[in-house]
mmCIF file of N, CA and C in Angstrom:
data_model
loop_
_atom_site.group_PDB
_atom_site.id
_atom_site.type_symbol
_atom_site.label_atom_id
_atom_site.label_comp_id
_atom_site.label_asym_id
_atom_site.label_seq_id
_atom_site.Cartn_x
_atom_site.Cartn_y
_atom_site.Cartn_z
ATOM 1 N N UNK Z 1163 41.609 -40.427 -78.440
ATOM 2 C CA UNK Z 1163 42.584 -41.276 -77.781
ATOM 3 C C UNK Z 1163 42.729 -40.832 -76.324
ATOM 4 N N UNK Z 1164 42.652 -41.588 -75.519
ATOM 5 C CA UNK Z 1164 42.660 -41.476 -74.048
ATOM 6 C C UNK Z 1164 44.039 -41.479 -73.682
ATOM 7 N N UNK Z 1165 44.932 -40.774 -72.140
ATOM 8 C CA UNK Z 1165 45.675 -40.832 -71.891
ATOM 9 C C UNK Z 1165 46.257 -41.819 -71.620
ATOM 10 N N UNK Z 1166 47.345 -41.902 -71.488
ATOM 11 C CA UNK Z 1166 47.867 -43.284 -70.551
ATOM 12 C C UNK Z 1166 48.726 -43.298 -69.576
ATOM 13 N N UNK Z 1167 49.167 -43.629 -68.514
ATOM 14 C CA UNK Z 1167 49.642 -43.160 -67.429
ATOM 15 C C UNK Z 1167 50.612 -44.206 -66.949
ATOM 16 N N UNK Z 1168 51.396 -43.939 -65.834
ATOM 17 C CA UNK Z 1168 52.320 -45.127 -65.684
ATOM 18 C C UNK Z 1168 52.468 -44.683 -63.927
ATOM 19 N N UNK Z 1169 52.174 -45.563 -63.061
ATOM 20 C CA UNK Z 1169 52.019 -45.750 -61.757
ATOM 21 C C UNK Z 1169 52.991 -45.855 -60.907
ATOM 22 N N UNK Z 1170 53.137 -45.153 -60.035
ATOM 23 C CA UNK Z 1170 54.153 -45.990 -58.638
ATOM 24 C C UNK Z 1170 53.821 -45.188 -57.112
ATOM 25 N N UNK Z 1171 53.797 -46.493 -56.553
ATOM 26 C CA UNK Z 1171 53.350 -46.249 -55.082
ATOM 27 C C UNK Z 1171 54.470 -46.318 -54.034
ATOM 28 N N UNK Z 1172 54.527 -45.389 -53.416
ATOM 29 C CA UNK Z 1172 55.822 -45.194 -52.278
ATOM 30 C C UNK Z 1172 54.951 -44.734 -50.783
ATOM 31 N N UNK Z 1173 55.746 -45.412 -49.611
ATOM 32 C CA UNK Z 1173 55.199 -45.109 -48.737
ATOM 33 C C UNK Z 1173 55.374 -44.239 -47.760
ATOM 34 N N UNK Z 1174 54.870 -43.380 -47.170
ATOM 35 C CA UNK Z 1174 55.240 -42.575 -45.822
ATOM 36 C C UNK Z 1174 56.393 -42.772 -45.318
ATOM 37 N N UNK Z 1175 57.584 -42.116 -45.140
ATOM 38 C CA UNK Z 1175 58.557 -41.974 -44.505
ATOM 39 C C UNK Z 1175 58.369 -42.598 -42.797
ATOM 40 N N UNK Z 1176 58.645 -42.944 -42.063
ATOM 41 C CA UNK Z 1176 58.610 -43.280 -41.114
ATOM 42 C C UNK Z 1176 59.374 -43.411 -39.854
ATOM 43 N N UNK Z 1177 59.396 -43.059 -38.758
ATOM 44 C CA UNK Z 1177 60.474 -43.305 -37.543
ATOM 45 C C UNK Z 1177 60.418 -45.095 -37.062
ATOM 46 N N UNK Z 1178 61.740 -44.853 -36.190
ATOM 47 C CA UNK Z 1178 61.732 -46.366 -36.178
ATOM 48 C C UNK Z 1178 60.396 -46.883 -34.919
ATOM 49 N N UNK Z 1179 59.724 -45.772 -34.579
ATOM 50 C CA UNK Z 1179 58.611 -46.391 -34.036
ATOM 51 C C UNK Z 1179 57.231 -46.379 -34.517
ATOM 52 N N UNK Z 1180 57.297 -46.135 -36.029
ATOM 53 C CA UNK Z 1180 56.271 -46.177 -37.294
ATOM 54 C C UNK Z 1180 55.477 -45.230 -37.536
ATOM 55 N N UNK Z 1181 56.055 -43.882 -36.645
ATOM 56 C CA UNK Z 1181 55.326 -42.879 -36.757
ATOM 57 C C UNK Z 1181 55.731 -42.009 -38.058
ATOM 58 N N UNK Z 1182 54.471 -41.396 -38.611
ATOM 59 C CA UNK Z 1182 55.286 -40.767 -39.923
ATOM 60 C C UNK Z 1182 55.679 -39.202 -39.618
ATOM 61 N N UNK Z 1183 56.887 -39.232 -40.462
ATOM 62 C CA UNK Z 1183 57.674 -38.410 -40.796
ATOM 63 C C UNK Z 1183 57.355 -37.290 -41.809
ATOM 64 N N UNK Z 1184 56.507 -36.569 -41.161
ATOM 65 C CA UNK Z 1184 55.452 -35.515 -41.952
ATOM 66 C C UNK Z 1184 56.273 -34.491 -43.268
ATOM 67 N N UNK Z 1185 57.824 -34.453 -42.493
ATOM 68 C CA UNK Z 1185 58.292 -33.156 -43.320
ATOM 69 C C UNK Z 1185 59.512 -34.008 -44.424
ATOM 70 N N UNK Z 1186 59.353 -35.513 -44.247
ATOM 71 C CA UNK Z 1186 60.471 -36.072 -45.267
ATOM 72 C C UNK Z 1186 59.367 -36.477 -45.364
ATOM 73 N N UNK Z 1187 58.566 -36.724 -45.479
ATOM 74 C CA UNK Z 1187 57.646 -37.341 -46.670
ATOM 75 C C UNK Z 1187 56.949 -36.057 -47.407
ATOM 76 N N UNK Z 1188 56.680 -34.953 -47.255
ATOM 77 C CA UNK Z 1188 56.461 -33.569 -48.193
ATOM 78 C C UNK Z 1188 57.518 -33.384 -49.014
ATOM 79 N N UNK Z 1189 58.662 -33.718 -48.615
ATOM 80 C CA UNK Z 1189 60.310 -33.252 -49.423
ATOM 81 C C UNK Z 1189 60.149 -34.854 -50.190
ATOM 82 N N UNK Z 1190 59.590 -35.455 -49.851
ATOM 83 C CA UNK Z 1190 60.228 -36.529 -51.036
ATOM 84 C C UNK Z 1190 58.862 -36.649 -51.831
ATOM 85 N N UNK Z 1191 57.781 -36.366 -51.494
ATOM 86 C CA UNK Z 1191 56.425 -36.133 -52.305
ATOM 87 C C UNK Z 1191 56.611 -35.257 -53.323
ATOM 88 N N UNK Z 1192 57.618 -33.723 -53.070
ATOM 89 C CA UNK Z 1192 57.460 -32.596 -53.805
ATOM 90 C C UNK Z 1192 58.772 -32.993 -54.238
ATOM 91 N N UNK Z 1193 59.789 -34.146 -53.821
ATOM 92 C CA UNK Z 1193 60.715 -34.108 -55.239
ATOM 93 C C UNK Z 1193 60.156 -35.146 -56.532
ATOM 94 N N UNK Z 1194 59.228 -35.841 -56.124
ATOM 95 C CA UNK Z 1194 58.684 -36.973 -57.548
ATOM 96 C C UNK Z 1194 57.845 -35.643 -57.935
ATOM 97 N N UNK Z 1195 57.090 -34.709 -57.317
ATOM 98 C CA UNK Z 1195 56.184 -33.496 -58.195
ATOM 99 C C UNK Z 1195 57.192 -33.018 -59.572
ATOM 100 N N UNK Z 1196 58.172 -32.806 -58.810
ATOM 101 C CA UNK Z 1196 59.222 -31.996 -59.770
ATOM 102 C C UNK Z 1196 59.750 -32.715 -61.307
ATOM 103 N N UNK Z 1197 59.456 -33.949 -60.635
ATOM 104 C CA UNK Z 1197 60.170 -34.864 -62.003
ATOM 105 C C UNK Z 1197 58.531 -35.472 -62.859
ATOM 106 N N UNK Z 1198 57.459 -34.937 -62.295
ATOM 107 C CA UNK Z 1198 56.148 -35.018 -63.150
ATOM 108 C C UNK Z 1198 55.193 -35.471 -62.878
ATOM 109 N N UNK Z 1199 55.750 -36.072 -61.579
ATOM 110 C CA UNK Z 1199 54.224 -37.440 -60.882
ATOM 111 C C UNK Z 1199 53.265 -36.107 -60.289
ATOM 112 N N UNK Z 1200 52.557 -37.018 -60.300
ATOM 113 C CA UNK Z 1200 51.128 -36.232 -59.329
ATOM 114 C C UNK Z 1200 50.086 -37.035 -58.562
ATOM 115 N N UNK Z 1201 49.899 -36.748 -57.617
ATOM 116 C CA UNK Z 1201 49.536 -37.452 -56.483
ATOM 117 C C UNK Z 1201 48.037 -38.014 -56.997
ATOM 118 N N UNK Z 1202 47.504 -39.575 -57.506
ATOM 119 C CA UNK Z 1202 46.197 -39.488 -58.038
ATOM 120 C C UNK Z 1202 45.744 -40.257 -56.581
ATOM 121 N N UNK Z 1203 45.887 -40.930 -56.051
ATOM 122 C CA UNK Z 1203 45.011 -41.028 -54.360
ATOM 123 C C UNK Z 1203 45.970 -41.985 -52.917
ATOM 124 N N UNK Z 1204 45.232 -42.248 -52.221
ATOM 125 C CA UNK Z 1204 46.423 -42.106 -50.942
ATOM 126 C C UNK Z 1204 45.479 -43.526 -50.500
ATOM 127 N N UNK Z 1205 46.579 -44.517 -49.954
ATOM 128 C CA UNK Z 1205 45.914 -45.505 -48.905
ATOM 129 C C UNK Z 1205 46.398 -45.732 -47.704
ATOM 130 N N UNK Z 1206 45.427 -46.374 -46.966
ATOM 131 C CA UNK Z 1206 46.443 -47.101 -45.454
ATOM 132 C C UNK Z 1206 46.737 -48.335 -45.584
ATOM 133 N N UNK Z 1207 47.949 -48.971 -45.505
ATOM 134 C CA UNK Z 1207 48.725 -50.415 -45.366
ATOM 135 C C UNK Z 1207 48.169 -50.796 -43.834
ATOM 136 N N UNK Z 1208 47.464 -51.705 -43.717
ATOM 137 C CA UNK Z 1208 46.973 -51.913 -42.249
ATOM 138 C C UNK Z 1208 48.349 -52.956 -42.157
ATOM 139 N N UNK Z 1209 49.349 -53.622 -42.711
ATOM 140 C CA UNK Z 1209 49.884 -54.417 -42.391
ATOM 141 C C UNK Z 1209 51.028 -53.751 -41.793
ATOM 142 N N UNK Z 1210 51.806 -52.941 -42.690
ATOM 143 C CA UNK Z 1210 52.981 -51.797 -41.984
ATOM 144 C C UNK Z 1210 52.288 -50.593 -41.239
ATOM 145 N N UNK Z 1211 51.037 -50.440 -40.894
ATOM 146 C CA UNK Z 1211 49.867 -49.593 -40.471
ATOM 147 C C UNK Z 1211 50.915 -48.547 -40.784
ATOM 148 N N UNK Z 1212 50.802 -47.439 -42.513
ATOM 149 C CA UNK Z 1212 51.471 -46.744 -42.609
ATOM 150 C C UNK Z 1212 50.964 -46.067 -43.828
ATOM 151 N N UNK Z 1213 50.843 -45.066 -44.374
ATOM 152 C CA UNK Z 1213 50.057 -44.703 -45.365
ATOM 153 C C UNK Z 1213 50.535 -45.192 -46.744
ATOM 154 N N UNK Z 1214 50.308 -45.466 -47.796
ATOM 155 C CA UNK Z 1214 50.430 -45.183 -49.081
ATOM 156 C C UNK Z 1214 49.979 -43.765 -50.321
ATOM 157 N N UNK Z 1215 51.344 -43.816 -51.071
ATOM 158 C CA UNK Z 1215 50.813 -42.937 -51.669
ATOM 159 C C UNK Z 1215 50.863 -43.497 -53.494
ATOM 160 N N UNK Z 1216 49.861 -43.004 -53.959
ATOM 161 C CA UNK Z 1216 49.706 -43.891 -55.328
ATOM 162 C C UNK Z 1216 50.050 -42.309 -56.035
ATOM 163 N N UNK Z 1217 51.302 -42.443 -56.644
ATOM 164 C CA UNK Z 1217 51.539 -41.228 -58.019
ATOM 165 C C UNK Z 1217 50.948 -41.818 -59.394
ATOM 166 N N UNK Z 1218 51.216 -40.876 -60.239
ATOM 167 C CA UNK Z 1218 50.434 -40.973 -61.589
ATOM 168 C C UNK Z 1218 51.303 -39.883 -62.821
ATOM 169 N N UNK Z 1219 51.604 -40.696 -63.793
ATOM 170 C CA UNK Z 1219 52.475 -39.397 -64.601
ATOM 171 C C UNK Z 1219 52.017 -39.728 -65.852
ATOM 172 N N UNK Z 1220 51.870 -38.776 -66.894
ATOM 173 C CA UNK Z 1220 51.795 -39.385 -68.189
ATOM 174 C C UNK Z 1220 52.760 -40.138 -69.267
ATOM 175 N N UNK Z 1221 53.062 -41.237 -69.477
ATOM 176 C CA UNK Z 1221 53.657 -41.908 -70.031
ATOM 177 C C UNK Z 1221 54.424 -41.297 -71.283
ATOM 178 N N UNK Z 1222 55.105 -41.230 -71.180
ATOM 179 C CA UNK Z 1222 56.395 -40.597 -72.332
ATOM 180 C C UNK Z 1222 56.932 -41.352 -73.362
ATOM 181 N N UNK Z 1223 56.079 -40.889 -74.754
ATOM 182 C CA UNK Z 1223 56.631 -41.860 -75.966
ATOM 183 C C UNK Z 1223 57.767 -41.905 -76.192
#
């Protein structure tokens, strides 16, 4: 039986001139770590030109 996982994508913290916010986005990356997610890969939003981050946790019967 294979795992199964349950997804959610949140994006880069940002200033109001769309630059990211390197050290609130580590503090809010390493508070979803804490509650179980884990980082499975990262994109760029060319539309909000702003990164994405795709978490991954194992689904809890």
């Amino acid at each position: 039986m294979s795992d199964q996982y349950e997804y959610k994508i949140i994006s880069a913290s940002t200033t109001w001139t769309g630059r990211m916010e390197e050290e609130e986005t580590e503090r809010r990356l390493n508070q979803f770590s804490q509650d179980g997610w884990e980082l499975d890969q990262t994109s760029f939003d060319w539309w909000s030109l702003s990164p994405r981050f795709v978490l991954r946790r194992l689904c809890r019967d």
